[in-house]
mmCIF file of C-alpha atoms in Angstrom:
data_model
loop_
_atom_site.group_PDB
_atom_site.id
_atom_site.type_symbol
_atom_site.label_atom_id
_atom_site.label_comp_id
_atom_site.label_asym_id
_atom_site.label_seq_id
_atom_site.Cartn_x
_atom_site.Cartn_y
_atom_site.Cartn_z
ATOM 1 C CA UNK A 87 -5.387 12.856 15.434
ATOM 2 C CA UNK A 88 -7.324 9.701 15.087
ATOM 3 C CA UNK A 89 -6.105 7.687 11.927
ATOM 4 C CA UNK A 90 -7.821 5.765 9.197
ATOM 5 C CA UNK A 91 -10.594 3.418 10.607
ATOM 6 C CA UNK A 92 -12.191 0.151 8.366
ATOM 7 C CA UNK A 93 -15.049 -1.500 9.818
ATOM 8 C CA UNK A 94 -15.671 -4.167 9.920
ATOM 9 C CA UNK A 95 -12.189 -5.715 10.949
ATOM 10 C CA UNK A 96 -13.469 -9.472 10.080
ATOM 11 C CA UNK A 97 -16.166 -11.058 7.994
ATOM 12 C CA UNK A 98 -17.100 -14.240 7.302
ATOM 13 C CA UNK A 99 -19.711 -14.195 3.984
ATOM 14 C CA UNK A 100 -20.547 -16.931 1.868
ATOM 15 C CA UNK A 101 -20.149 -17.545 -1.868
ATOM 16 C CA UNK A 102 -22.839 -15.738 -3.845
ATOM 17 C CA UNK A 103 -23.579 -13.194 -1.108
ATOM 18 C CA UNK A 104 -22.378 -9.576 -1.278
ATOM 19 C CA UNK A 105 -20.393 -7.363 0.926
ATOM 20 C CA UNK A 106 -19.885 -4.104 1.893
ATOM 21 C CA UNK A 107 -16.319 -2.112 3.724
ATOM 22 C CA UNK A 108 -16.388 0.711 5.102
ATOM 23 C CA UNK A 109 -13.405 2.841 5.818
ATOM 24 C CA UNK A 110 -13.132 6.247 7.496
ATOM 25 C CA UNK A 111 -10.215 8.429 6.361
ATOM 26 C CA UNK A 112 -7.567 10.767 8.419
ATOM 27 C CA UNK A 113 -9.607 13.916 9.078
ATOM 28 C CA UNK A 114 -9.015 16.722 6.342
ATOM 29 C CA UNK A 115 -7.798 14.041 4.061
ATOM 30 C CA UNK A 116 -9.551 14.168 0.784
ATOM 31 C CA UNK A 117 -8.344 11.103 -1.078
ATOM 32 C CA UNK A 118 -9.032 7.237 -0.634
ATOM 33 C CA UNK A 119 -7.611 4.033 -1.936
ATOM 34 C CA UNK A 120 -8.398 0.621 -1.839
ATOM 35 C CA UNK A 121 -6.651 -2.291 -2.105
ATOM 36 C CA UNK A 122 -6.874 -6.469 -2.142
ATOM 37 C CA UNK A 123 -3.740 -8.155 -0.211
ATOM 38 C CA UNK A 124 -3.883 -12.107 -0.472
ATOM 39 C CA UNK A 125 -0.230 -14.158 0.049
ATOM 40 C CA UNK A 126 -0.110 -14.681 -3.813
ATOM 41 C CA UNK A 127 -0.414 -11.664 -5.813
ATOM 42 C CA UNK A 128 0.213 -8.967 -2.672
ATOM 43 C CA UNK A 129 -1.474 -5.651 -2.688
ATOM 44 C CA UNK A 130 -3.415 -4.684 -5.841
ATOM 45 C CA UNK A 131 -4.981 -1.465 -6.345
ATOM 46 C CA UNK A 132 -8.398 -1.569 -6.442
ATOM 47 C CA UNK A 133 -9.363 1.645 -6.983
ATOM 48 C CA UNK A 134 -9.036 5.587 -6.075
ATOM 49 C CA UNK A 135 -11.423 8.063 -4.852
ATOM 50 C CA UNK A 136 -11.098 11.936 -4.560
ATOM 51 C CA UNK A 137 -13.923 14.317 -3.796
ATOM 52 C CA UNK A 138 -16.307 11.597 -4.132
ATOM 53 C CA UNK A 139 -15.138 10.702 -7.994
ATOM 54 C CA UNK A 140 -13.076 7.793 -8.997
ATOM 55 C CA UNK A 141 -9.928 8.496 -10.245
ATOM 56 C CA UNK A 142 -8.853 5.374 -11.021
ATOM 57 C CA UNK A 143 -9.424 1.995 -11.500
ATOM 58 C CA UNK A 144 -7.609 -1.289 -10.958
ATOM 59 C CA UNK A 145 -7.875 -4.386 -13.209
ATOM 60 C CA UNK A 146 -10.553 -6.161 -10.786
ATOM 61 C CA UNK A 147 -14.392 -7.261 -12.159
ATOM 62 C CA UNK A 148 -16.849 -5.349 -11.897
ATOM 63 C CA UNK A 149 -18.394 -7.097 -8.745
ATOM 64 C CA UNK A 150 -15.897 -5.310 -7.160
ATOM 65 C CA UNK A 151 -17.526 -1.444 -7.142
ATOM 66 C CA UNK A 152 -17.031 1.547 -4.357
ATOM 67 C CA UNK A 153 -18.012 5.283 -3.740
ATOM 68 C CA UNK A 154 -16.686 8.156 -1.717
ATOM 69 C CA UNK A 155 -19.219 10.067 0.108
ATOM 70 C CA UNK A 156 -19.127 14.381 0.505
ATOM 71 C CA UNK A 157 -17.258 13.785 4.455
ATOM 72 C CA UNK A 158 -14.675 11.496 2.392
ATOM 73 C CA UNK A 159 -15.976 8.158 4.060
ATOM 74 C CA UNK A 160 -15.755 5.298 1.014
ATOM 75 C CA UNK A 161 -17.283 2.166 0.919
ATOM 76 C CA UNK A 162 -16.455 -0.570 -1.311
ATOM 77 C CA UNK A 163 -19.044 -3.018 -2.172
ATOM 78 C CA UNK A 164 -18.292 -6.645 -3.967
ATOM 79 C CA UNK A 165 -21.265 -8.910 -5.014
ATOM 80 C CA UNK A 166 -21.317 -12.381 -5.873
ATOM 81 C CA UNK A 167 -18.655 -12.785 -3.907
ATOM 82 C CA UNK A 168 -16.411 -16.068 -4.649
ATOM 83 C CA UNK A 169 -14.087 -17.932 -2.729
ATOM 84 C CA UNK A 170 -11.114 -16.093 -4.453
ATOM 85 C CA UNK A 171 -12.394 -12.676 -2.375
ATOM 86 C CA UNK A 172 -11.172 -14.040 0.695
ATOM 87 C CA UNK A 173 -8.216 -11.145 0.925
ATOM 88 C CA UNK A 174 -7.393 -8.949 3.635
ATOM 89 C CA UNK A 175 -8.937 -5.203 2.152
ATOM 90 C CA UNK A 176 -7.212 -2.063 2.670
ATOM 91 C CA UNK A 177 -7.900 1.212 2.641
ATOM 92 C CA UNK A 178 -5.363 4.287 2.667
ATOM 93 C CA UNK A 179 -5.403 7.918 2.829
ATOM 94 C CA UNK A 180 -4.137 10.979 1.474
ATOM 95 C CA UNK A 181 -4.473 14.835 2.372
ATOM 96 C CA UNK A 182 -4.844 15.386 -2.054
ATOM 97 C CA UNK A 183 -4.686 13.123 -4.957
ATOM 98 C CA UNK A 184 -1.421 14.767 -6.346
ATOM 99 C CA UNK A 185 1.707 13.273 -6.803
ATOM 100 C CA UNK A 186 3.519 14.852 -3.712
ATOM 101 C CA UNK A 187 1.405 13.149 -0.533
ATOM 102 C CA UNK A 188 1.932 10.361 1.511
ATOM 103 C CA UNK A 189 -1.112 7.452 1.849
ATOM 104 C CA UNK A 190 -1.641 5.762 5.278
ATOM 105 C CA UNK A 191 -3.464 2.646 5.897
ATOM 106 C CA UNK A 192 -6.214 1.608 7.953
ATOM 107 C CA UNK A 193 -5.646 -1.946 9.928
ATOM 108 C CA UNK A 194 -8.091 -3.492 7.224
ATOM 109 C CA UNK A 195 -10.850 -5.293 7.019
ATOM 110 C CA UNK A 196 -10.088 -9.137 6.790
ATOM 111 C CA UNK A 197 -12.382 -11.295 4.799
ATOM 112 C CA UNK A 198 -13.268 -14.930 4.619
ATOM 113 C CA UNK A 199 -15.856 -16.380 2.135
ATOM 114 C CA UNK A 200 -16.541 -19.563 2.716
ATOM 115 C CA UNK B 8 7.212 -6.761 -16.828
ATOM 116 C CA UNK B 9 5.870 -5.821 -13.255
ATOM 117 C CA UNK B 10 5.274 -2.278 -12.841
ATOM 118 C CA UNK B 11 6.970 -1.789 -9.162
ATOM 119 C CA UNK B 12 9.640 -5.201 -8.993
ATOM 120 C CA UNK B 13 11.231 -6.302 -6.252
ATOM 121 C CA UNK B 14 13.523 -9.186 -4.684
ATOM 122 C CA UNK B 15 11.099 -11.330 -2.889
ATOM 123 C CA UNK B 16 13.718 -12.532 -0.206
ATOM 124 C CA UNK B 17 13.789 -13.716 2.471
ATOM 125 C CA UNK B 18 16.784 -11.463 3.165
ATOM 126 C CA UNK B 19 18.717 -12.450 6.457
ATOM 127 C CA UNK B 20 20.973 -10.294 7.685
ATOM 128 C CA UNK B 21 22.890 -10.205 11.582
ATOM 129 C CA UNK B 22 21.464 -7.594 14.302
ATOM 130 C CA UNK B 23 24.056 -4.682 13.859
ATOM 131 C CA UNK B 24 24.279 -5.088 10.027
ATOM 132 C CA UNK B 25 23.071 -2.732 7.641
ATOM 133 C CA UNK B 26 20.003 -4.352 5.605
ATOM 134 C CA UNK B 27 20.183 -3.016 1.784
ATOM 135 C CA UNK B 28 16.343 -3.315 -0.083
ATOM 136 C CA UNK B 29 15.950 -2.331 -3.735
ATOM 137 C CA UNK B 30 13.124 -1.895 -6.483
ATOM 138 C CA UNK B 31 12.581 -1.097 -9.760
ATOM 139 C CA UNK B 32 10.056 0.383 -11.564
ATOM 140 C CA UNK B 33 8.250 1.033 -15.010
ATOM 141 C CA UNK B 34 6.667 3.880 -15.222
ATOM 142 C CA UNK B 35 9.235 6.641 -16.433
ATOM 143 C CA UNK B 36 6.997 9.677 -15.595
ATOM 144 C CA UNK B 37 6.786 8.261 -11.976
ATOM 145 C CA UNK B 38 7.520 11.116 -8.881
ATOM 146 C CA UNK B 39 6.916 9.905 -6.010
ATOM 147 C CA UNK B 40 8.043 6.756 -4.064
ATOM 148 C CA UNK B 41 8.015 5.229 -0.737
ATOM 149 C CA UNK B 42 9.025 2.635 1.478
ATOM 150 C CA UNK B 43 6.441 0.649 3.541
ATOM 151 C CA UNK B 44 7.058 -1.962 6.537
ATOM 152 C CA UNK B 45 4.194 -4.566 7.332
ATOM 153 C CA UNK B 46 4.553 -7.041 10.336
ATOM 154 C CA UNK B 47 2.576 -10.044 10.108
ATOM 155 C CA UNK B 48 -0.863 -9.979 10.214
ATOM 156 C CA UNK B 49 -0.608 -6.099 10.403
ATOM 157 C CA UNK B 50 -1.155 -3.573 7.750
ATOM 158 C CA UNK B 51 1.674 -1.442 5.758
ATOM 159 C CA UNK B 52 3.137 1.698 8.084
ATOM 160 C CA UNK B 53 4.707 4.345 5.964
ATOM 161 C CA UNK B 54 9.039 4.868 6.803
ATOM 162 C CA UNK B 55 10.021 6.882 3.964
ATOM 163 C CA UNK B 56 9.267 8.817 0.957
ATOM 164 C CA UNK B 57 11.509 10.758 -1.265
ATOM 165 C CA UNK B 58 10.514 12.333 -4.480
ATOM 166 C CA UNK B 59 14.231 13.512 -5.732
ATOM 167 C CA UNK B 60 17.260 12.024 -7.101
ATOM 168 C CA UNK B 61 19.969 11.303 -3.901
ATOM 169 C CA UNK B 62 19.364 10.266 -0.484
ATOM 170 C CA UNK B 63 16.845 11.386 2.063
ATOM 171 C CA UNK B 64 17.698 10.450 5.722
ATOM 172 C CA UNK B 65 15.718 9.384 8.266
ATOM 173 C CA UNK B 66 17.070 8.035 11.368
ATOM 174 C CA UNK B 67 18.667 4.629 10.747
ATOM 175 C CA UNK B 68 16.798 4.778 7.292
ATOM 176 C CA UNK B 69 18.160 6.038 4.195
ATOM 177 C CA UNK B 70 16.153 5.800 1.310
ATOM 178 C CA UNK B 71 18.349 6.415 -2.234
ATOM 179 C CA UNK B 72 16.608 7.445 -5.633
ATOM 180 C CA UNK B 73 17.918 6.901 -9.336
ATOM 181 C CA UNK B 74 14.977 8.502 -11.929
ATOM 182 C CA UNK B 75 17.450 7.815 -14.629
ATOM 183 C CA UNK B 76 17.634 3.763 -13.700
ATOM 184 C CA UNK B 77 14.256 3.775 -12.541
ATOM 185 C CA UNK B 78 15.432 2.498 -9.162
ATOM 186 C CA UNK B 79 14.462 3.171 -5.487
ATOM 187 C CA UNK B 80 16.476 1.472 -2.412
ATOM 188 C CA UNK B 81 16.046 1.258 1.178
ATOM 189 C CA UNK B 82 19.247 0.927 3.530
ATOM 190 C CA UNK B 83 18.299 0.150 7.113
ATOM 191 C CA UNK B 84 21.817 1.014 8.937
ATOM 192 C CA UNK B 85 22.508 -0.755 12.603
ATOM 193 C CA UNK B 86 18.837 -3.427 11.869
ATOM 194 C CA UNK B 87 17.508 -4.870 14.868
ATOM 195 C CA UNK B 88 15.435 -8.016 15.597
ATOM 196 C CA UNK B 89 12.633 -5.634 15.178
ATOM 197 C CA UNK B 90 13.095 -4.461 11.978
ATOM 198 C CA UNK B 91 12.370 -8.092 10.666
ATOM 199 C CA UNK B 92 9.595 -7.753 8.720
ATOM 200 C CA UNK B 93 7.994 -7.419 5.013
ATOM 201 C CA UNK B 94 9.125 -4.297 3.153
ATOM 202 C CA UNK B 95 7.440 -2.654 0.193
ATOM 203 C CA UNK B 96 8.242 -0.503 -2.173
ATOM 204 C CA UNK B 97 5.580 1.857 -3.731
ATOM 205 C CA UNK B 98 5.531 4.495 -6.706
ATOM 206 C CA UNK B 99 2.743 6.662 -7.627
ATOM 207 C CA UNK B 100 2.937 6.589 -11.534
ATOM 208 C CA UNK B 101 1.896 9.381 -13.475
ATOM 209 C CA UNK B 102 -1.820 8.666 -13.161
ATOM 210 C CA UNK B 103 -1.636 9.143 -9.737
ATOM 211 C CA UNK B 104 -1.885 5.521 -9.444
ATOM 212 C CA UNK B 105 0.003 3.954 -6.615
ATOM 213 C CA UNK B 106 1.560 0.679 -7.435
ATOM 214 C CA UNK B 107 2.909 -1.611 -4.390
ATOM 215 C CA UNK B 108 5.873 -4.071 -5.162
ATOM 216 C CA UNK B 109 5.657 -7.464 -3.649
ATOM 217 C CA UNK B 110 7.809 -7.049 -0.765
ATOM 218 C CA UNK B 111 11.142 -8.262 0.567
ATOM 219 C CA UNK B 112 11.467 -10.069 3.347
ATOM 220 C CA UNK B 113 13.905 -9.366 6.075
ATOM 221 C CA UNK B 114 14.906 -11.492 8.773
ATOM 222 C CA UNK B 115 17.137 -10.027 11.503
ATOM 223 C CA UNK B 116 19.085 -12.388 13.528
ATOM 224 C CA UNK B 117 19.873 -11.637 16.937
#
């Protein structure tokens, strides 16, 4: 059973441009998350998909947007982007959004604004 | 206060010994919880989750749950070189938010 998949895995951008991650969930899974890992502040939730609605929302701007398509595939887009985005970006899965599932990651998508 | 807290480390302990990792949380309507591992430049691979008070086994991993003191820990029993690595804690809060701890670093001497 093939497991979450990002793409791209690396991206160099530059400040003022905009971006846009793609991740591919576990098939059958119905529920994506993304999140922002940098050395400082660790993982923060970015925000949760299920059945192509967000659920919720982390404390990020609002440069930083995503949607969830019908076959579960998100993308998460951030414009503007600013030398602070430079993060590794993770998505994970889950088979439903209640409280009772498990979330695995993809390997991430890492990305360097220069 | 930090919604998932955790000791940042590093925590060293010798190859053989039993590694003890703990966390708190916030959220008192919180259900379920889990234990992560992330190697370096790698991203977070699920070990555990539990969901009720008490222990849930797992091999050489025993994760323990207190609701009442809003505390999760992970005891690695006989760690290995290996097992060095970042671990985090993680609790879905009641708006099926899930909130990642900093991590604890281990460090396994051989």
């Amino acid at each position: 059973k093939a497991g979450v998949t990002q793409t791209p895995r690396y991206l160099i951008k530059t400040r003022g441009q905009q971006v846009t991650l793609s991740c591919s969930p576990i098939s059958g899974h119905r529920s994506v998350s993304w999140y922002q890992q940098t050395p400082g502040q660790g993982l923060q939730f970015l925000f949760e998909y299920f059945s192509e609605t967000q659920r919720n929302k982390g404390n990020f701007p609002g440069r930083f947007s995503g949607r969830q398509f019908s076959n579960s595939r998100s993308e998460m887009n951030v414009s503007t982007l600013e030398l602070g985005d430079s993060a590794l970006y993770l998505c994970a899965s889950s088979l439903v959004d209640r409280s009772y599932t498990e979330a695995f990651f993809g390997q991430g998508t890492r990305l360097t604004v220069v | 206060q930090k919604e998932v807290e955790q000791n940042s480390g590093p925590l060293s302990v010798p190859e053989g010994a039993i590694a003890s990792l703990n966390c708190t949380y916030s959220d008192r309507v919180s259900q379920s919880f889990f234990w992560y591992r992330q190697y370096s430049g790698k991203s977070p691979e699920l070990i555990m989750s539990i969901y009720s008070n008490g222990d849930k086994e797992d091999g050489r991993f025993t994760a323990q749950l207190n609701k009442a003191s809003q505390y999760v820990s992970l005891l690695i029993r006989d760690s290995q070189p290996s097992d060095s690595a970042t671990y985090l804690c993680a609790v879905k809060t009641g708006g099926f938010k899930t909130i990642f701890g900093a991590g604890t670093r281990l460090f396994v001497k051989a």
